[in-house]
Short mmCIF file of C-alpha atoms and ligand atoms in Angstrom, two decimals:
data_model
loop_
_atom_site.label_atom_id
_atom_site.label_comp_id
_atom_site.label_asym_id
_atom_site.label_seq_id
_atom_site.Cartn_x
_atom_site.Cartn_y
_atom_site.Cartn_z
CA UNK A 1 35.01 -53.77 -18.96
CA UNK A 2 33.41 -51.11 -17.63
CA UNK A 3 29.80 -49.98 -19.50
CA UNK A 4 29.02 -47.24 -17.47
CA UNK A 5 30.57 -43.64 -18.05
CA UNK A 6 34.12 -42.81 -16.76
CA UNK A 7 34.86 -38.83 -15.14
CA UNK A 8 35.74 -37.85 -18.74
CA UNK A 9 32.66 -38.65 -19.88
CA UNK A 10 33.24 -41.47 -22.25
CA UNK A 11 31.19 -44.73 -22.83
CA UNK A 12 34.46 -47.03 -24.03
CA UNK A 13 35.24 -44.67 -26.96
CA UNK A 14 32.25 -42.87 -26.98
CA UNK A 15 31.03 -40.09 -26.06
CA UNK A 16 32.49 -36.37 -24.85
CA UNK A 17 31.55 -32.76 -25.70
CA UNK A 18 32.66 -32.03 -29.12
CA UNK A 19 31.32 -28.09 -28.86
CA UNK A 20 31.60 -24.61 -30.10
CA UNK A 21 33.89 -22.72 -27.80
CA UNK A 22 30.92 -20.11 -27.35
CA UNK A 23 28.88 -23.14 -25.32
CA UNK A 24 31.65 -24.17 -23.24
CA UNK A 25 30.80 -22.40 -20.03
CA UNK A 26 27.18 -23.24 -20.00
CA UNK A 27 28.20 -26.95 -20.79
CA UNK A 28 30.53 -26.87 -17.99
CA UNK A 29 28.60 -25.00 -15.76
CA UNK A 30 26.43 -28.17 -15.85
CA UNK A 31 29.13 -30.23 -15.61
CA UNK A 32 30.61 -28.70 -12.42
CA UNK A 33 27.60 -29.25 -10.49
CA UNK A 34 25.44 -32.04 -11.68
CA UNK A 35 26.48 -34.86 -9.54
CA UNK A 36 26.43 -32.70 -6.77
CA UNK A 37 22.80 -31.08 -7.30
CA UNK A 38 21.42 -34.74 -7.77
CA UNK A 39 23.29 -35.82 -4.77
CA UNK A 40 21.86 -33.36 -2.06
CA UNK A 41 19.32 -34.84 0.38
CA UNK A 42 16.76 -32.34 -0.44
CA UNK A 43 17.23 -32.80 -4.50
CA UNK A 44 16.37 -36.44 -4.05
CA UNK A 45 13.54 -35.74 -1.73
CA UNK A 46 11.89 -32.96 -4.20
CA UNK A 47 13.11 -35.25 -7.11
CA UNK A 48 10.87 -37.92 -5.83
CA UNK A 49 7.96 -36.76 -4.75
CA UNK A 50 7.28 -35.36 -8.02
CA UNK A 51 7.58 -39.18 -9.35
CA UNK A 52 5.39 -40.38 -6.72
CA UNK A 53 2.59 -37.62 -6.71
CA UNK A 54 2.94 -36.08 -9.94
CA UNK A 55 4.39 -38.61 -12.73
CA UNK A 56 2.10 -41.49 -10.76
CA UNK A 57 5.57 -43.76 -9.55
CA UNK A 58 6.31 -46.59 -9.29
CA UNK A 59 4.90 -47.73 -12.67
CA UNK A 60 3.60 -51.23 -12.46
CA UNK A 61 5.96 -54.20 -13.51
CA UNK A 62 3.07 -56.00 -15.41
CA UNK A 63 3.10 -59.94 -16.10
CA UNK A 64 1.67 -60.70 -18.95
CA UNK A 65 -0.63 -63.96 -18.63
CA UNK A 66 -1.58 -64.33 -22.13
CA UNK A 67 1.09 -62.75 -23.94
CA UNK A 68 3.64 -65.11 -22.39
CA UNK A 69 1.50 -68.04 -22.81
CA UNK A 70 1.44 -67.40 -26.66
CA UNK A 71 5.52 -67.06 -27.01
CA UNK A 72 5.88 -69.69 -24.15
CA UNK A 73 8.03 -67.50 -21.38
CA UNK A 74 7.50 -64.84 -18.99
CA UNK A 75 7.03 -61.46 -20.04
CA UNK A 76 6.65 -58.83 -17.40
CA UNK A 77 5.79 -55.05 -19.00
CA UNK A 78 7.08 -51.95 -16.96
CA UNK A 79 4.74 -49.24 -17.37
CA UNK A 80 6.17 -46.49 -18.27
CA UNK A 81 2.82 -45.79 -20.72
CA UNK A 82 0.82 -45.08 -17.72
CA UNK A 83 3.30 -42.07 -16.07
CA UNK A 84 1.69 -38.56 -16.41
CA UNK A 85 2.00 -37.57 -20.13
CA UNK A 86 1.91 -41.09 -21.39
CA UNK A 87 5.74 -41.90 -21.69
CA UNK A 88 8.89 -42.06 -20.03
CA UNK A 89 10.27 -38.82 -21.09
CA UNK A 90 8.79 -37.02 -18.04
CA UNK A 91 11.19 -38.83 -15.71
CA UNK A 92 14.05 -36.78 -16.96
CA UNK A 93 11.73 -33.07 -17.70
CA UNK A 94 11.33 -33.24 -13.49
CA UNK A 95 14.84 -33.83 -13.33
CA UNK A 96 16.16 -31.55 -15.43
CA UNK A 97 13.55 -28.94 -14.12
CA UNK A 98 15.12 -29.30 -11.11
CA UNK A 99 18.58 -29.10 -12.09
CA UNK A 100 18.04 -25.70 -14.12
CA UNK A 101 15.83 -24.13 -10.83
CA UNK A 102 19.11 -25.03 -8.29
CA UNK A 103 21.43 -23.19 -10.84
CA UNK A 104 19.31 -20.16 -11.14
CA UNK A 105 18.03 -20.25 -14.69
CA UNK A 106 14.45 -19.11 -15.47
CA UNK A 107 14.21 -19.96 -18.91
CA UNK A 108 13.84 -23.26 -20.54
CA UNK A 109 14.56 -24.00 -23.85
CA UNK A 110 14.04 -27.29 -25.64
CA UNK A 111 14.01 -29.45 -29.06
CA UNK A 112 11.46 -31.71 -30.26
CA UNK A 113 10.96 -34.12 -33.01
CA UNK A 114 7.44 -35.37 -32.98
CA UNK A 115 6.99 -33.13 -29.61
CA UNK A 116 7.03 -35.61 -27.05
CA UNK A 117 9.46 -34.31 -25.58
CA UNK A 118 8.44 -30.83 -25.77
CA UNK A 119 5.42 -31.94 -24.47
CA UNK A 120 7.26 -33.19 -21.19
CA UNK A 121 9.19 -30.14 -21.25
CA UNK A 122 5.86 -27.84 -21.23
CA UNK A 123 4.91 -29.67 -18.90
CA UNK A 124 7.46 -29.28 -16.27
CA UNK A 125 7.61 -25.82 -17.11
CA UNK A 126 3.97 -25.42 -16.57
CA UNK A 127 4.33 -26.86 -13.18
CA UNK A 128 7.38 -24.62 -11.92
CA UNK A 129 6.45 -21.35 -13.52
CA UNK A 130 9.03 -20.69 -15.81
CA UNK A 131 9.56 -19.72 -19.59
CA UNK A 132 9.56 -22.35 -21.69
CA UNK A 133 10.79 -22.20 -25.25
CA UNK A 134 10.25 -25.12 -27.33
CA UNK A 135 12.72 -25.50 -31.12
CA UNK A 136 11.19 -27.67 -33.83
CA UNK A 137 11.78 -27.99 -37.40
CA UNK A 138 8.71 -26.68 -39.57
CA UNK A 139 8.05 -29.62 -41.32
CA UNK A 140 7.30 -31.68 -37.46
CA UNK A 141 5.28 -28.70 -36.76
CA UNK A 142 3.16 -29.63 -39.69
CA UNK A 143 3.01 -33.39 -39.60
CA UNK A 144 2.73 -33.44 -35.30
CA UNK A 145 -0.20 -30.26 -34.82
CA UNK A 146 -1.56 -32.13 -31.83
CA UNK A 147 1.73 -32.11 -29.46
CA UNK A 148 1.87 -28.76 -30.57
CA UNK A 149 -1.34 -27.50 -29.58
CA UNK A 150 -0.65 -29.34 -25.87
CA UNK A 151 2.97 -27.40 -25.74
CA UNK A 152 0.48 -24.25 -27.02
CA UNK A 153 -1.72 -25.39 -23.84
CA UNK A 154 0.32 -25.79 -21.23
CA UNK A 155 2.11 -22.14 -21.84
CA UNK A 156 5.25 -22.97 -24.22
CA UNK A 157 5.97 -20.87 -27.28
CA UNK A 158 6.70 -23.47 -30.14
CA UNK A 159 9.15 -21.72 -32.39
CA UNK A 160 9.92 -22.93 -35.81
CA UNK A 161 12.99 -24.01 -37.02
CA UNK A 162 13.51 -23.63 -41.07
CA UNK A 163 16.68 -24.32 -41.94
CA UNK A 164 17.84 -27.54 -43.55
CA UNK A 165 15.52 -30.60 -43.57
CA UNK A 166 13.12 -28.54 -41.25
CA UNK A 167 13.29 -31.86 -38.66
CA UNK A 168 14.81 -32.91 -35.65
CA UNK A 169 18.48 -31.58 -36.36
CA UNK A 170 18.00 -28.56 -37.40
CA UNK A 171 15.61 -27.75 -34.34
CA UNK A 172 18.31 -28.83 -32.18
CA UNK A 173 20.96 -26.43 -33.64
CA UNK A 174 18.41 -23.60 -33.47
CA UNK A 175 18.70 -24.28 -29.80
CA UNK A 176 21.99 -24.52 -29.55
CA UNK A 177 22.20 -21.36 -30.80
CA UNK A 178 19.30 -19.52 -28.46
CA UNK A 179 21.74 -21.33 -25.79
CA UNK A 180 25.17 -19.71 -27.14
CA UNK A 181 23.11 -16.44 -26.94
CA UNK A 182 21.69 -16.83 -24.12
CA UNK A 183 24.30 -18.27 -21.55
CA UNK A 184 23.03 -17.11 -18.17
CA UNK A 185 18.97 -17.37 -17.76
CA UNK A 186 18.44 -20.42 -19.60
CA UNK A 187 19.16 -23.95 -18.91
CA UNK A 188 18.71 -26.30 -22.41
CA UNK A 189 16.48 -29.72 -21.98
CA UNK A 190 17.87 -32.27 -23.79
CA UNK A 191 15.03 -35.08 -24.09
CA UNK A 192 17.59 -38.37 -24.15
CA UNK A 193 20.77 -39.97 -23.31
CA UNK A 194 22.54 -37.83 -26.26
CA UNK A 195 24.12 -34.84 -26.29
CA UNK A 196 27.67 -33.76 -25.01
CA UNK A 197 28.58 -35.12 -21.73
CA UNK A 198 27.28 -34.56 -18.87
CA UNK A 199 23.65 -35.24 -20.67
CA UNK A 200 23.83 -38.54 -21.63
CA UNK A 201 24.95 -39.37 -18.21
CA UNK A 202 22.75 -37.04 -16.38
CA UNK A 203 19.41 -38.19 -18.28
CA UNK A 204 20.47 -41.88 -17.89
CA UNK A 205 20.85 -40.94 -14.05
CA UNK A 206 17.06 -39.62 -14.05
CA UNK A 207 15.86 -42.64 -15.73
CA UNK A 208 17.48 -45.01 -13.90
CA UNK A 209 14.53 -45.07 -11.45
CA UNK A 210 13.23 -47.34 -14.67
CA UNK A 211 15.08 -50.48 -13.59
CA UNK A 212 16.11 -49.40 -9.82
CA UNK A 213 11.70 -50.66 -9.51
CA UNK A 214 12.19 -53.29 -11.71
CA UNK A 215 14.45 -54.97 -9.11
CA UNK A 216 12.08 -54.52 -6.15
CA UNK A 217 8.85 -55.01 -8.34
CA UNK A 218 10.60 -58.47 -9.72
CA UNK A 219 11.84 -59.65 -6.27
CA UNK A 220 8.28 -59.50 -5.10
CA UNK A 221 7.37 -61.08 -8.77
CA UNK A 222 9.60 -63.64 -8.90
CA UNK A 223 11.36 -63.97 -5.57
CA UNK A 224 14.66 -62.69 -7.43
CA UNK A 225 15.85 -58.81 -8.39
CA UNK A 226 17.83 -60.31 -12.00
CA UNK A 227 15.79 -60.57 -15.06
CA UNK A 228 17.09 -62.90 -17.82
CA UNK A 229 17.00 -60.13 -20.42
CA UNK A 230 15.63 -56.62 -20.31
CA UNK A 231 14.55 -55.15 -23.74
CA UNK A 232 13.77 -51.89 -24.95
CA UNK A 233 13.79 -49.73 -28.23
CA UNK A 234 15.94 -47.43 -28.92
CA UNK A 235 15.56 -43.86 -30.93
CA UNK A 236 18.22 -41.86 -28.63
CA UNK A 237 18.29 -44.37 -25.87
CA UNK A 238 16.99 -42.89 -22.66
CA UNK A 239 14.33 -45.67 -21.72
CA UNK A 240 16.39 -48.12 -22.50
CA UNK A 241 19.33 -46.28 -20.72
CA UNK A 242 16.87 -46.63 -17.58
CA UNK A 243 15.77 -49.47 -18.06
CA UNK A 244 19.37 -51.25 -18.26
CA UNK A 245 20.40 -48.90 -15.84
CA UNK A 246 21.08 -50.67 -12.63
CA UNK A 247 22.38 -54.19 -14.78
CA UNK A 248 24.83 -52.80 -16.81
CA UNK A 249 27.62 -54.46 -14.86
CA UNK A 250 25.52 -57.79 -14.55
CA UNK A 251 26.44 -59.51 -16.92
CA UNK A 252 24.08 -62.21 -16.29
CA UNK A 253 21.58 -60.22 -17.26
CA UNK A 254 21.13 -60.01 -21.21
CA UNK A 255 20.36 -56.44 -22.78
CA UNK A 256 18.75 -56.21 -26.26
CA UNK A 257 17.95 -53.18 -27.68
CA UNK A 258 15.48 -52.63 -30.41
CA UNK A 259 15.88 -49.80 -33.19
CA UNK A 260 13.19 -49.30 -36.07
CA UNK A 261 14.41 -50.47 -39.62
CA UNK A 262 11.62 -48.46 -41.17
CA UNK A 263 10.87 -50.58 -44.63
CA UNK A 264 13.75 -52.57 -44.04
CA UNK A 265 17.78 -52.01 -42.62
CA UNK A 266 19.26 -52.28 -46.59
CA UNK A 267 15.57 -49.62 -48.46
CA UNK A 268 17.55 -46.57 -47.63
CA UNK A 269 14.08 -45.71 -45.21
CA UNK A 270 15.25 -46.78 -41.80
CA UNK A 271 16.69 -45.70 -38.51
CA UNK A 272 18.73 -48.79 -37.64
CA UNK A 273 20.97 -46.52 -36.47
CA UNK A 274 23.76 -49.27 -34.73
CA UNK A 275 24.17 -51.33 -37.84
CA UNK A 276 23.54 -48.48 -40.50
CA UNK A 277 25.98 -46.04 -38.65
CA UNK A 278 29.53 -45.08 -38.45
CA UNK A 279 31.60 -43.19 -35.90
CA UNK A 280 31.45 -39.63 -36.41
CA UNK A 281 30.33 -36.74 -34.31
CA UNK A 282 26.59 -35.27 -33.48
CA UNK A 283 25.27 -32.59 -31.12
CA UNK A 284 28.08 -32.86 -29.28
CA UNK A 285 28.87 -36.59 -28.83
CA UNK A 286 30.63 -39.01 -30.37
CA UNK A 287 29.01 -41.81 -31.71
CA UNK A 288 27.59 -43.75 -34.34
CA UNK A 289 25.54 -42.02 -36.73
CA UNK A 290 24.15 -42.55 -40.33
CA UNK A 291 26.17 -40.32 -42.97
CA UNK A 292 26.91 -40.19 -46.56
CA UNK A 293 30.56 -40.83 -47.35
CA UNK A 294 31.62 -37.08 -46.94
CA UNK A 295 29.45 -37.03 -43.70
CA UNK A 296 26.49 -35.74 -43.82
CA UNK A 297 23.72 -36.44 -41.00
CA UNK A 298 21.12 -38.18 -43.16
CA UNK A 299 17.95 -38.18 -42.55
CA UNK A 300 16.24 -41.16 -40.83
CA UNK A 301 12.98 -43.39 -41.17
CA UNK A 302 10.49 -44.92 -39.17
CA UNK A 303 6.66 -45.30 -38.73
CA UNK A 304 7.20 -44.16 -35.11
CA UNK A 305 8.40 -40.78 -35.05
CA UNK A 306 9.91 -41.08 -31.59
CA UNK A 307 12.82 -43.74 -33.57
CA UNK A 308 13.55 -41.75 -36.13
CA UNK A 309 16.76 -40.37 -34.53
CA UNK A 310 20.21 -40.10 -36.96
CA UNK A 311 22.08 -41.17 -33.81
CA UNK A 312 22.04 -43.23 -30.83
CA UNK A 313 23.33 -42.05 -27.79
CA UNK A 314 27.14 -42.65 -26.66
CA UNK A 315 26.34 -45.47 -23.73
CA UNK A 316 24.30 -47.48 -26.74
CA UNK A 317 27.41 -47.45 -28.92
CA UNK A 318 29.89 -48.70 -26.67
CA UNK A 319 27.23 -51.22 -25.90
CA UNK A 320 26.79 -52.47 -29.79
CA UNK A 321 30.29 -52.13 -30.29
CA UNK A 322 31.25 -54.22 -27.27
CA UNK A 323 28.63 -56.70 -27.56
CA UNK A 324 27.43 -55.90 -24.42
CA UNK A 325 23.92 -55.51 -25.70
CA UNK A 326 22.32 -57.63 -29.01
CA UNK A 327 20.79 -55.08 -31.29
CA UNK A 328 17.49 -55.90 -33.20
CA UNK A 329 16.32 -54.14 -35.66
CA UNK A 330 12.37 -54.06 -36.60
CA UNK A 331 9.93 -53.22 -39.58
CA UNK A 332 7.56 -50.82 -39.40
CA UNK A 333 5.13 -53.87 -40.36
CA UNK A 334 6.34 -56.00 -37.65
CA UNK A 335 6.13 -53.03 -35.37
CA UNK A 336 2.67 -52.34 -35.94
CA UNK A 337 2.02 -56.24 -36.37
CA UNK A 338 2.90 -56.87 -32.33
CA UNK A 339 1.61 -53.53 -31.08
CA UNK A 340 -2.36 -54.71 -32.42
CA UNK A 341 -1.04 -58.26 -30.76
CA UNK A 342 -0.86 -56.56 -27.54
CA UNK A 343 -3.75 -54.91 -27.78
CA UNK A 344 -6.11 -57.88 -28.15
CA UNK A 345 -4.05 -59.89 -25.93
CA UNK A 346 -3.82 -57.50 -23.66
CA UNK A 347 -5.98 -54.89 -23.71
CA UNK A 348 -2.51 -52.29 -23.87
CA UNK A 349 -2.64 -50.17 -26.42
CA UNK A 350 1.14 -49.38 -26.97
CA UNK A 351 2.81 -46.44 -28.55
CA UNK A 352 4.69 -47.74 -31.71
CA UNK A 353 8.15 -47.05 -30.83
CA UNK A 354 7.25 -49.57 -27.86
CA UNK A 355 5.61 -52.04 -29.78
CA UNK A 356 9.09 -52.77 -31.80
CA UNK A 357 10.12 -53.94 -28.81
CA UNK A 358 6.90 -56.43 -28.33
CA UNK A 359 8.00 -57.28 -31.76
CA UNK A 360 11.06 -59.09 -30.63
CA UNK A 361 8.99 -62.31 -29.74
CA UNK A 362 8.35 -62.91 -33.35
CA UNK A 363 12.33 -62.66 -34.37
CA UNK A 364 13.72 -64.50 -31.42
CA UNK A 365 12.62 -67.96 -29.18
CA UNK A 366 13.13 -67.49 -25.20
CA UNK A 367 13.41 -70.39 -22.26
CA UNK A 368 10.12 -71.23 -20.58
CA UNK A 369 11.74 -69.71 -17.68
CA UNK A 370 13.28 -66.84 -18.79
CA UNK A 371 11.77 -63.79 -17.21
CA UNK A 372 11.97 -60.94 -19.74
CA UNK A 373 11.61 -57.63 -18.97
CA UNK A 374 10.05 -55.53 -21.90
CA UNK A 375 9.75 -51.59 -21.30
CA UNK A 376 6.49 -49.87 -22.46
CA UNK A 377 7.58 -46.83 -23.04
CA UNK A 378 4.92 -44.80 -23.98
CA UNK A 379 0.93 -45.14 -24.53
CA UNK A 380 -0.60 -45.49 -28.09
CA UNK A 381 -3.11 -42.52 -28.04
CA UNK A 382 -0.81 -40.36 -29.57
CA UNK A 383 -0.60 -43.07 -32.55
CA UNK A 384 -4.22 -43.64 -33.06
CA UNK A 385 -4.12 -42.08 -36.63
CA UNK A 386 -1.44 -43.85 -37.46
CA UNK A 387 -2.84 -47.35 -36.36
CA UNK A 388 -6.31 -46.34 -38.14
CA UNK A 389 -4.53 -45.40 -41.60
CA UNK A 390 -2.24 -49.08 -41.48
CA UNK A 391 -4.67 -51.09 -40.84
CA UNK A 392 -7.58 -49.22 -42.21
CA UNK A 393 -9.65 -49.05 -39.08
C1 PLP B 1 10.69 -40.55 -27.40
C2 PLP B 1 10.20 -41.91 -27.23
C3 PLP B 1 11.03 -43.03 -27.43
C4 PLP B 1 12.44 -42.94 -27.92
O1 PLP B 1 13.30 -42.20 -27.10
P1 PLP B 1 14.45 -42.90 -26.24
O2 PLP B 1 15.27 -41.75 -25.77
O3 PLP B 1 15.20 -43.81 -27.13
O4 PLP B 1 13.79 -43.63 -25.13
C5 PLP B 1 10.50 -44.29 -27.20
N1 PLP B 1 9.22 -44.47 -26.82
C6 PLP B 1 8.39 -43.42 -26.61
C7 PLP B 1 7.00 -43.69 -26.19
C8 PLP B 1 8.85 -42.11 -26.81
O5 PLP B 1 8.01 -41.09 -26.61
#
């Protein structure tokens, strides 16, 4: 079995681009030339040297000495918190930043839940000089007025979207739409492996530098390029896309993915997305996704904002379904239980949709030997008010 996408863009039986006839040409605009673009000598070479001078590449492949001595294996973190703007996400911004400047278009639009993303996208922007347009639903813009004073910063016009649940979905149609309208300038961001193909493939492409370093960083590590499992939550996928990347087809390898079950899978608060969801269709893609019975998105929960995500992309889905990866899913207590863990074991202050990862040790026993590979995705600045208010710092 195959895990990786095939031409038509599916993952198994996931997957596609379920779209509006009005968005077909710009999604097949990007479709006609993607693997190209990302396959031209002097793509790669601009590509990066961005990562290396810019984003700070290669993140460090960390082992943890006391952190492994308490669960009794070897944990190695990949540092994805320590990349310019404090996550992953900026892998696939330069990528995509790229993309949009070799197919002419000036204008950026994006969508952002807790604005991570749209931070990364600013960002990018910033650094090339162009527009930079930046959906997100009015309620996020109330609850998240830090990462939208950075996208302020760094140039982008935040634009509220107020339809619906004023969240994540609804900012995402709104830029679907400014897309539909706007068909030849602007080239849309999306921030993980979701989407209708060719995005999930094209952002697991860009962060797929994620585990193509783990392999070199390990086989100076451990004298070997396989770790025994690689782990990594999951809101759309994309760090754990790159971080599974280059062992997809290694089966020897063990994947587990981690999604946030808010205040538990069964309270009706939670973003367990794998177990919770059923096949049906969202921005584009076929997947799993929690609905009511007539099929209605609804909407998710989890401490971390950056989990809290209806869907999962189509190349996790076809991984649950085929057993390919073993899905855990993790309280918002025993999320913010392991992320203080690694701070005063440490001294790594994680971002809480990482530290439901680090919360894996607690649910499952490893080998001695087992080298497990955990991926930090993101720094725990951005939590800090969070962290304070849970455990009344
Ligand atoms: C956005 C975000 C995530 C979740 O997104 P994926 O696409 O699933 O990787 C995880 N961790 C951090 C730090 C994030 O900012």
């Amino acid at each position: 079995m195959s895990y990786n996408v095939n031409e038509k863009g599916y993952y198994g039986k996931f997957g596609g681009a379920f779209i509006p006839e009005m968005l077909y040409p710009n999604v097949e605009e990007l479709r006609q030339n993607y693997l190209k673009v990302m396959a031209e000598p002097e793509f790669q070479k601009e590509f990066n040297q961005l990562l290396k001078d810019y984003v700070g590449r290669p993140s460090p492949l960390y082992f943890t000495k006391r952190l492994s001595e308490k669960y009794n294996t070897k944990i190695y973190l990949k540092r994805e918190d320590l990349n310019h703007t404090g996550a992953h996400k900026i892998n696939n911004t330069i990528g995509q930043i790229l993309m949009a400047k070799r197919l002419g278009k000036n204008r950026i639009i994006a969508e952002t839940g807790a604005g991570q993303h749209g931070v990364a996208t600013a960002t990018v922007c910033a650094l090339m000089g162009l527009e930079c347009i930046v959906y997100m639903g009015e309620i996020d813009i109330a609850r998240q007025a830090p990462n939208v004073a950075r996208m302020k910063m760094l140039g982008a016009t935040v634009v509220p979207a107020t339809s619906g649940s004023k969240t994540l979905k609804d900012a995402t149609n709104e830029a679907i739409r400014d897309w539909i309208n706007n068909p030849i300038d602007t080239h849309y961001i999306i921030g993980s492996v979701v989407g209708p193909h060719p995005y999930p493939d094209m952002v697991a492409r860009f962060q797929a530098i994620i585990s193509e370093e783990i392999k070199w960083q390990l086989q100076e590590h451990e004298g070997t390029t396989k770790p025994d499992y690689v782990v990594a939550c999951v809101g759309g996928g994309s760090n754990a896309a790159g971080a599974y990347y280059h062992f997809l087809d290694d089966e020897d390898v063990q994947l587990i993915a981690v999604e946030a079950a808010g205040l538990g899978v069964d309270s009706g608060e939670s973003a367990a997305t794998s177990v919770l969801g059923r096949e049906g269709i969202i921005h584009g893609s076929k997947t799993l996704l929690m609905q009511t019975n007539d099929g209605q998105i609804t909407e998710p929960y989890s401490i971390s904002a950056g989990l809290d995500y209806p869907g999962v992309g189509p190349m996790h889905a076809h991984l649950y379904k085929s057993g390919r990866a073993e899905f855990i899913s993790i309280t918002d207590d025993d999320a913010m239980t392991a992320g203080l863990e690694l701070c005063k074991l440490e001294g790594i202050i994680p971002a809480i949709e990482s530290s439901h990862a680090l919360a894996i040790f607690e649910k499952k026993q490893f080998q001695p030997n087992d080298i497990v590979v955990v991926s930090l995705s993101g720094r725990g600045d951005k939590d800090l008010e969070t962290y304070i208010k849970h455990f009344k710092l």
